[in-house]
XYZ file of C-alpha atoms in Angstrom:
425
model
C 0.000 0.000 0.000
C 1.565 3.293 -1.044
C 1.110 6.107 1.441
C 2.236 9.681 0.709
C 5.217 11.150 1.895
C 7.890 12.031 4.250
C 11.613 12.437 3.667
C 14.392 11.562 5.895
C 17.704 12.821 6.860
C 20.559 10.575 6.847
C 18.506 11.544 9.095
C 21.932 12.498 8.038
C 17.241 9.819 8.821
C 18.809 12.944 9.194
C 21.365 12.764 9.307
C 22.273 10.811 6.845
C 24.805 10.610 7.802
C 24.450 12.036 11.077
C 21.893 10.164 13.065
C 19.965 12.038 15.670
C 20.521 10.959 19.214
C 17.822 12.553 21.301
C 18.228 10.533 24.425
C 20.140 8.662 21.841
C 16.941 7.913 20.026
C 17.735 7.385 16.399
C 16.102 9.659 13.890
C 18.314 8.589 11.175
C 21.676 9.104 9.927
C 22.711 12.185 8.299
C 19.705 11.166 5.829
C 18.101 11.614 2.480
C 14.390 11.369 1.946
C 11.581 9.265 3.229
C 8.068 8.413 2.267
C 5.564 8.877 5.039
C 3.708 5.919 6.339
C 4.745 2.391 5.664
C 4.385 -0.283 3.087
C 2.841 -3.308 4.751
C 4.415 -6.398 3.262
C 2.966 -9.849 2.958
C 5.214 -12.624 4.279
C 7.930 -13.365 1.723
C 8.091 -16.617 -0.202
C 10.712 -19.155 0.824
C 13.045 -17.844 -1.849
C 11.683 -15.186 -4.198
C 14.759 -15.049 -6.429
C 15.873 -17.060 -9.427
C 16.985 -20.681 -8.906
C 20.596 -19.576 -9.393
C 20.401 -16.941 -6.648
C 18.448 -19.269 -4.368
C 21.181 -21.857 -4.811
C 23.753 -19.308 -3.662
C 21.829 -18.914 -0.406
C 22.898 -22.430 0.521
C 26.317 -20.984 1.368
C 24.676 -18.634 3.868
C 22.918 -21.513 5.595
C 26.104 -23.543 5.650
C 27.867 -20.677 7.429
C 24.910 -20.206 9.791
C 24.853 -23.871 10.777
C 28.599 -24.016 11.351
C 28.575 -20.835 13.462
C 25.594 -22.032 15.478
C 27.041 -25.469 16.127
C 30.768 -24.857 16.522
C 31.522 -21.268 17.602
C 33.744 -21.403 20.699
C 31.337 -19.349 22.855
C 27.858 -20.884 22.579
C 26.394 -18.088 24.716
C 27.283 -15.655 21.949
C 25.135 -17.517 19.424
C 22.037 -15.314 19.435
C 19.757 -15.877 16.421
C 18.205 -12.404 16.714
C 21.616 -10.745 16.694
C 22.806 -12.955 13.851
C 19.766 -12.146 11.722
C 20.155 -8.437 12.360
C 23.836 -8.624 11.479
C 23.104 -10.554 8.289
C 20.464 -8.067 7.169
C 22.672 -5.079 7.952
C 25.588 -6.629 6.105
C 23.385 -7.162 3.069
C 22.165 -3.568 3.166
C 25.674 -2.179 3.659
C 26.700 -3.873 0.409
C 24.330 -1.493 -1.435
C 26.638 1.422 -0.673
C 23.996 3.603 0.994
C 25.613 3.206 4.390
C 24.041 5.039 7.289
C 20.864 5.692 5.307
C 19.354 2.519 3.917
C 19.143 0.442 7.089
C 17.268 -2.031 9.250
C 15.491 -1.146 12.494
C 14.351 -3.693 15.036
C 10.795 -3.422 16.291
C 11.932 -1.432 19.337
C 14.187 0.808 17.247
C 11.308 1.383 14.838
C 9.092 2.473 17.724
C 11.728 4.914 18.933
C 12.274 6.171 15.386
C 8.570 6.931 14.990
C 8.588 8.701 18.344
C 11.547 10.810 17.262
C 9.518 12.443 14.509
C 7.321 14.045 17.146
C 10.208 16.180 18.386
C 10.197 15.195 22.074
C 12.472 12.596 23.633
C 13.943 11.283 26.847
C 17.711 11.247 26.841
C 20.774 13.437 26.564
C 19.842 15.360 23.383
C 22.623 15.214 20.790
C 23.120 14.420 17.124
C 25.660 11.656 16.562
C 27.318 9.732 13.766
C 29.882 6.960 13.305
C 32.734 7.949 11.008
C 35.898 6.065 10.269
C 35.017 3.676 13.055
C 34.658 6.410 15.667
C 31.419 7.642 17.182
C 31.206 11.412 17.319
C 28.904 14.090 18.633
C 27.798 16.004 15.551
C 26.078 18.630 17.676
C 24.302 18.824 21.014
C 20.747 20.124 20.922
C 20.593 23.705 22.160
C 19.507 23.745 25.799
C 19.756 19.958 26.095
C 21.413 17.996 28.916
C 24.252 17.193 26.503
C 24.980 20.877 25.884
C 24.653 21.768 29.555
C 27.113 19.020 30.473
C 29.711 20.437 28.096
C 29.532 18.107 25.105
C 30.697 19.815 21.913
C 30.372 19.298 18.156
C 33.113 16.945 16.991
C 33.594 15.228 20.352
C 34.706 11.615 19.929
C 32.900 9.220 22.282
C 35.495 6.735 23.485
C 33.519 4.918 26.173
C 30.086 4.761 27.790
C 30.032 4.039 31.519
C 33.573 2.723 31.163
C 32.809 0.395 28.238
C 34.897 1.189 25.116
C 32.867 2.052 22.023
C 35.307 0.477 19.584
C 33.371 -1.108 16.724
C 29.987 0.106 17.917
C 27.248 1.111 15.526
C 24.952 4.058 16.150
C 22.269 1.606 17.256
C 24.595 -0.025 19.787
C 25.596 3.347 21.172
C 21.975 4.399 21.471
C 21.128 1.224 23.353
C 23.926 1.860 25.868
C 23.229 5.544 26.436
C 19.471 5.902 26.365
C 17.498 5.729 29.563
C 14.735 7.346 31.592
C 14.738 10.951 32.765
C 16.622 11.575 35.977
C 19.203 8.831 35.438
C 22.772 9.571 34.421
C 25.304 8.259 31.943
C 29.034 8.938 31.811
C 30.694 9.414 28.430
C 34.446 9.462 27.963
C 35.015 11.974 25.184
C 37.936 13.522 23.384
C 37.230 17.165 22.627
C 38.426 18.505 19.241
C 41.980 19.793 19.504
C 42.624 18.031 22.850
C 44.998 15.154 23.491
C 43.559 13.930 26.790
C 40.016 12.528 27.037
C 37.632 13.599 29.781
C 34.657 11.955 31.458
C 31.384 13.839 31.065
C 28.380 12.771 33.132
C 25.021 13.687 31.645
C 21.716 13.499 33.506
C 19.038 12.355 31.102
C 15.864 14.417 30.779
C 12.861 15.024 28.592
C 14.241 16.864 25.577
C 11.918 19.050 23.544
C 13.564 19.890 20.253
C 12.480 23.053 18.466
C 13.353 22.985 14.803
C 14.028 26.717 14.690
C 15.596 29.304 16.929
C 16.579 32.810 15.926
C 17.828 36.200 17.089
C 18.368 39.637 15.643
C 22.049 40.466 15.171
C 23.612 43.918 14.871
C 22.791 45.881 11.703
C 19.286 44.343 11.484
C 20.420 40.903 10.325
C 18.267 37.963 11.443
C 20.156 34.757 12.207
C 17.800 31.782 11.899
C 19.104 28.346 12.816
C 17.132 25.407 11.458
C 18.258 22.335 13.402
C 16.096 19.668 11.766
C 13.162 19.207 9.420
C 10.624 17.667 11.763
C 6.853 18.015 11.666
C 6.763 21.668 12.721
C 9.812 23.006 10.878
C 7.856 24.944 8.243
C 5.527 26.558 10.757
C 8.383 27.447 13.106
C 10.318 29.020 10.236
C 7.295 31.065 9.152
C 6.892 32.312 12.713
C 10.580 33.231 12.855
C 10.445 35.065 9.533
C 7.328 36.966 10.546
C 8.976 37.983 13.813
C 12.189 39.009 12.080
C 10.367 41.128 9.529
C 8.351 42.753 12.315
C 11.605 43.663 14.074
C 12.965 45.284 10.928
C 15.259 42.597 9.540
C 16.808 43.751 6.276
C 18.824 40.574 5.667
C 18.750 36.927 6.768
C 21.378 34.303 7.508
C 19.867 30.796 7.444
C 22.071 28.407 9.412
C 21.789 24.792 8.211
C 25.065 23.642 9.739
C 24.863 20.274 11.506
C 21.281 19.829 10.275
C 20.848 16.105 9.533
C 17.628 16.471 7.540
C 14.064 15.330 8.072
C 10.711 15.371 6.327
C 10.450 16.086 2.615
C 7.282 18.139 2.842
C 8.977 20.354 5.421
C 11.993 20.828 3.154
C 9.624 22.023 0.416
C 7.811 24.274 2.901
C 11.098 25.811 4.059
C 12.382 26.392 0.521
C 9.017 27.914 -0.395
C 9.553 30.725 2.103
C 12.402 32.026 -0.055
C 11.448 30.968 -3.602
C 8.566 32.142 -5.826
C 5.711 29.741 -6.381
C 6.498 27.245 -9.139
C 10.287 27.373 -8.723
C 11.795 23.887 -8.804
C 12.904 22.698 -5.363
C 14.073 19.177 -6.204
C 13.915 16.396 -8.762
C 13.270 12.803 -7.698
C 14.545 10.001 -9.926
C 13.567 6.336 -9.604
C 15.557 3.262 -10.601
C 14.082 3.343 -14.125
C 15.320 6.919 -14.599
C 11.835 8.430 -14.431
C 11.764 11.849 -12.841
C 9.320 13.867 -10.763
C 9.710 17.611 -10.204
C 8.605 19.247 -6.948
C 8.117 23.013 -6.948
C 7.796 25.783 -4.367
C 4.423 26.614 -2.903
C 2.780 30.000 -2.780
C 2.943 32.405 0.137
C 6.650 32.718 0.887
C 7.455 35.323 3.535
C 11.019 36.153 2.483
C 11.070 36.157 -1.303
C 13.152 39.324 -1.690
C 15.242 39.606 1.472
C 19.041 39.297 1.033
C 19.913 35.766 2.089
C 23.007 33.728 2.966
C 22.933 30.039 3.894
C 25.499 28.371 6.137
C 26.333 24.705 5.450
C 28.966 22.239 6.570
C 29.900 18.564 6.257
C 27.136 17.643 8.714
C 24.392 19.304 6.666
C 22.479 16.473 5.033
C 19.293 15.309 3.392
C 16.618 17.995 3.604
C 19.304 20.565 4.411
C 20.936 19.673 1.102
C 17.630 19.875 -0.750
C 16.992 23.387 0.542
C 20.531 24.699 0.075
C 20.758 23.143 -3.396
C 17.439 24.674 -4.433
C 18.376 28.145 -3.195
C 21.761 27.925 -4.900
C 20.329 26.722 -8.211
C 17.794 29.562 -8.218
C 20.569 32.084 -7.446
C 18.478 33.080 -4.451
C 21.193 32.849 -1.784
C 24.937 32.676 -1.364
C 26.101 29.426 0.267
C 28.985 29.764 2.704
C 30.884 27.066 4.576
C 31.859 23.517 3.624
C 30.613 20.851 1.219
C 27.630 19.011 2.655
C 27.451 15.344 3.574
C 26.087 14.000 0.291
C 22.903 12.138 1.172
C 20.841 11.599 -1.923
C 18.431 8.723 -1.596
C 14.740 8.879 -0.797
C 13.833 6.325 1.846
C 10.727 4.183 1.697
C 9.947 2.520 5.059
C 8.720 -1.072 4.846
C 7.074 -2.697 7.841
C 8.312 -6.268 8.214
C 6.346 -9.141 9.700
C 7.804 -8.881 13.223
C 7.271 -5.125 13.563
C 10.771 -4.214 12.417
C 11.388 -1.763 9.571
C 13.456 -1.749 6.441
C 14.329 1.815 5.456
C 15.264 1.399 1.799
C 16.560 3.991 -0.637
C 14.128 3.606 -3.533
C 14.800 6.880 -5.325
C 17.487 9.497 -5.499
C 17.079 13.225 -5.643
C 18.770 15.821 -7.790
C 19.083 19.582 -7.470
C 16.930 21.737 -9.786
C 19.911 22.057 -12.126
C 20.221 18.242 -12.179
C 23.267 17.810 -9.986
C 23.525 14.435 -8.243
C 24.043 14.898 -4.514
C 24.482 11.289 -3.399
C 28.110 10.845 -2.455
C 29.024 14.349 -3.620
C 27.156 16.901 -1.545
C 26.397 20.562 -2.164
C 29.450 22.731 -2.673
C 29.286 26.222 -1.156
C 29.767 29.338 -3.244
C 32.398 30.455 -0.796
C 34.450 27.850 1.041
C 35.285 28.672 4.655
C 36.408 25.834 6.919
C 36.110 26.095 10.681
C 38.801 24.416 12.715
C 37.839 21.381 14.767
C 38.135 23.431 17.912
C 35.613 26.057 16.761
C 31.911 25.520 17.454
C 29.347 27.455 15.404
C 27.810 30.291 17.376
C 24.208 29.802 18.378
C 21.781 32.629 17.600
C 21.754 33.607 21.289
C 25.554 33.667 21.473
C 25.869 35.675 18.269
C 23.208 38.178 19.320
C 25.097 38.889 22.552
C 28.142 40.154 20.629
C 28.638 43.741 19.461
C 29.084 44.118 15.712
C 32.883 44.416 15.902
C 33.228 41.299 18.056
C 30.914 39.350 15.770
C 33.044 40.273 12.759
C 36.152 39.072 14.651
C 34.495 35.905 15.934
C 36.206 32.525 15.453
C 32.960 31.519 13.731
C 34.309 32.918 10.484
C 31.544 31.298 8.466
C 28.877 33.301 10.254
C 30.960 36.471 10.216
C 31.389 36.213 6.450
C 27.707 35.430 5.898
C 26.698 38.574 7.787
C 29.179 40.580 5.746
C 27.835 39.226 2.464
C 24.139 39.860 3.191
C 24.889 43.387 4.385
C 26.748 44.061 1.133
C 23.690 42.949 -0.837
C 21.327 44.960 1.376
C 23.457 48.081 0.971
C 23.410 47.778 -2.818
C 19.599 47.908 -2.974
């Protein structure tokens, strides 16, 4: 049964790609896109493939039987774990790592909950890169941020247990827990040589998609953290408030945004693009294409605009930044994005688990492929590992001269660029 649509970030569902760890509840890796609802599958046939492929499966069963009967530690022979590992290994071979993936029934429940924007846990976006689990970004105001976790932190251990070889799912299982309980993470901060132990008290984390402040010289800084159910509405409210306060230019911060829902990506892009402007192109495995365009009623169609992106911007963040760049509507400043480019279709499996499968890929309006490549900024500015992007509240607290001299050189340059455009009008 086809049901209309969502998108996901790798996240990086997100997230793509950076997965969202809100109480270490997975929203998805730094992600691409996702269709809303699920496809309810009938039980599969014994072997639905050709006789040749079915014959090859005999090797799998030979390996299964040998491992089950002869592995040195019989207590380690767990059929559930073995099945999950086999499915994940199969999916990893497709090359859509961190996006196309398998969720157990419990993980699927948590994933669905994550779309509602409220979670119990520490509140941080995470990813596994080059075998190391990192904090992509703590959620503003979350227990993770309050405890001192930073973007780029490497998680070395959880409650004394090394994280070597862990997946995002394994990390989530070790760290999540009810409000009021604590977890201790051993982390290595960017630029440091000695790890530190950080104890975080879990709590209910409410995650706004948007926060914003007015900066000096009437520039509105709007940070969009994720594309969840309320992202479009929250952005409209922010734009209306900024215009009411006299904003003459906007900086849209999509750094460390792992993605989210496709309809919200279109809604966000529609605030800056005229009705009918192409936002994205979806392409299926047969090469057939579908064009999605901006909706009417944008609140910031003519305001000077800069967009901040980095390597942790994924999925819906790439859709929006690519659309604004292709339409010559904004200048993109920062670093090349993650490169999530598949649209996920969730399939409900017979035991309540989910298969999140990349069934389409998306292209920018000018037909650039993003999967594995990302969106390149118009102006490349790389922040050092030791520099965290300023939040809107932090940036608003700085006088104009201090903001221009800030270590957050990406933001400083974005403000400079939009003021140049505003002054020329």
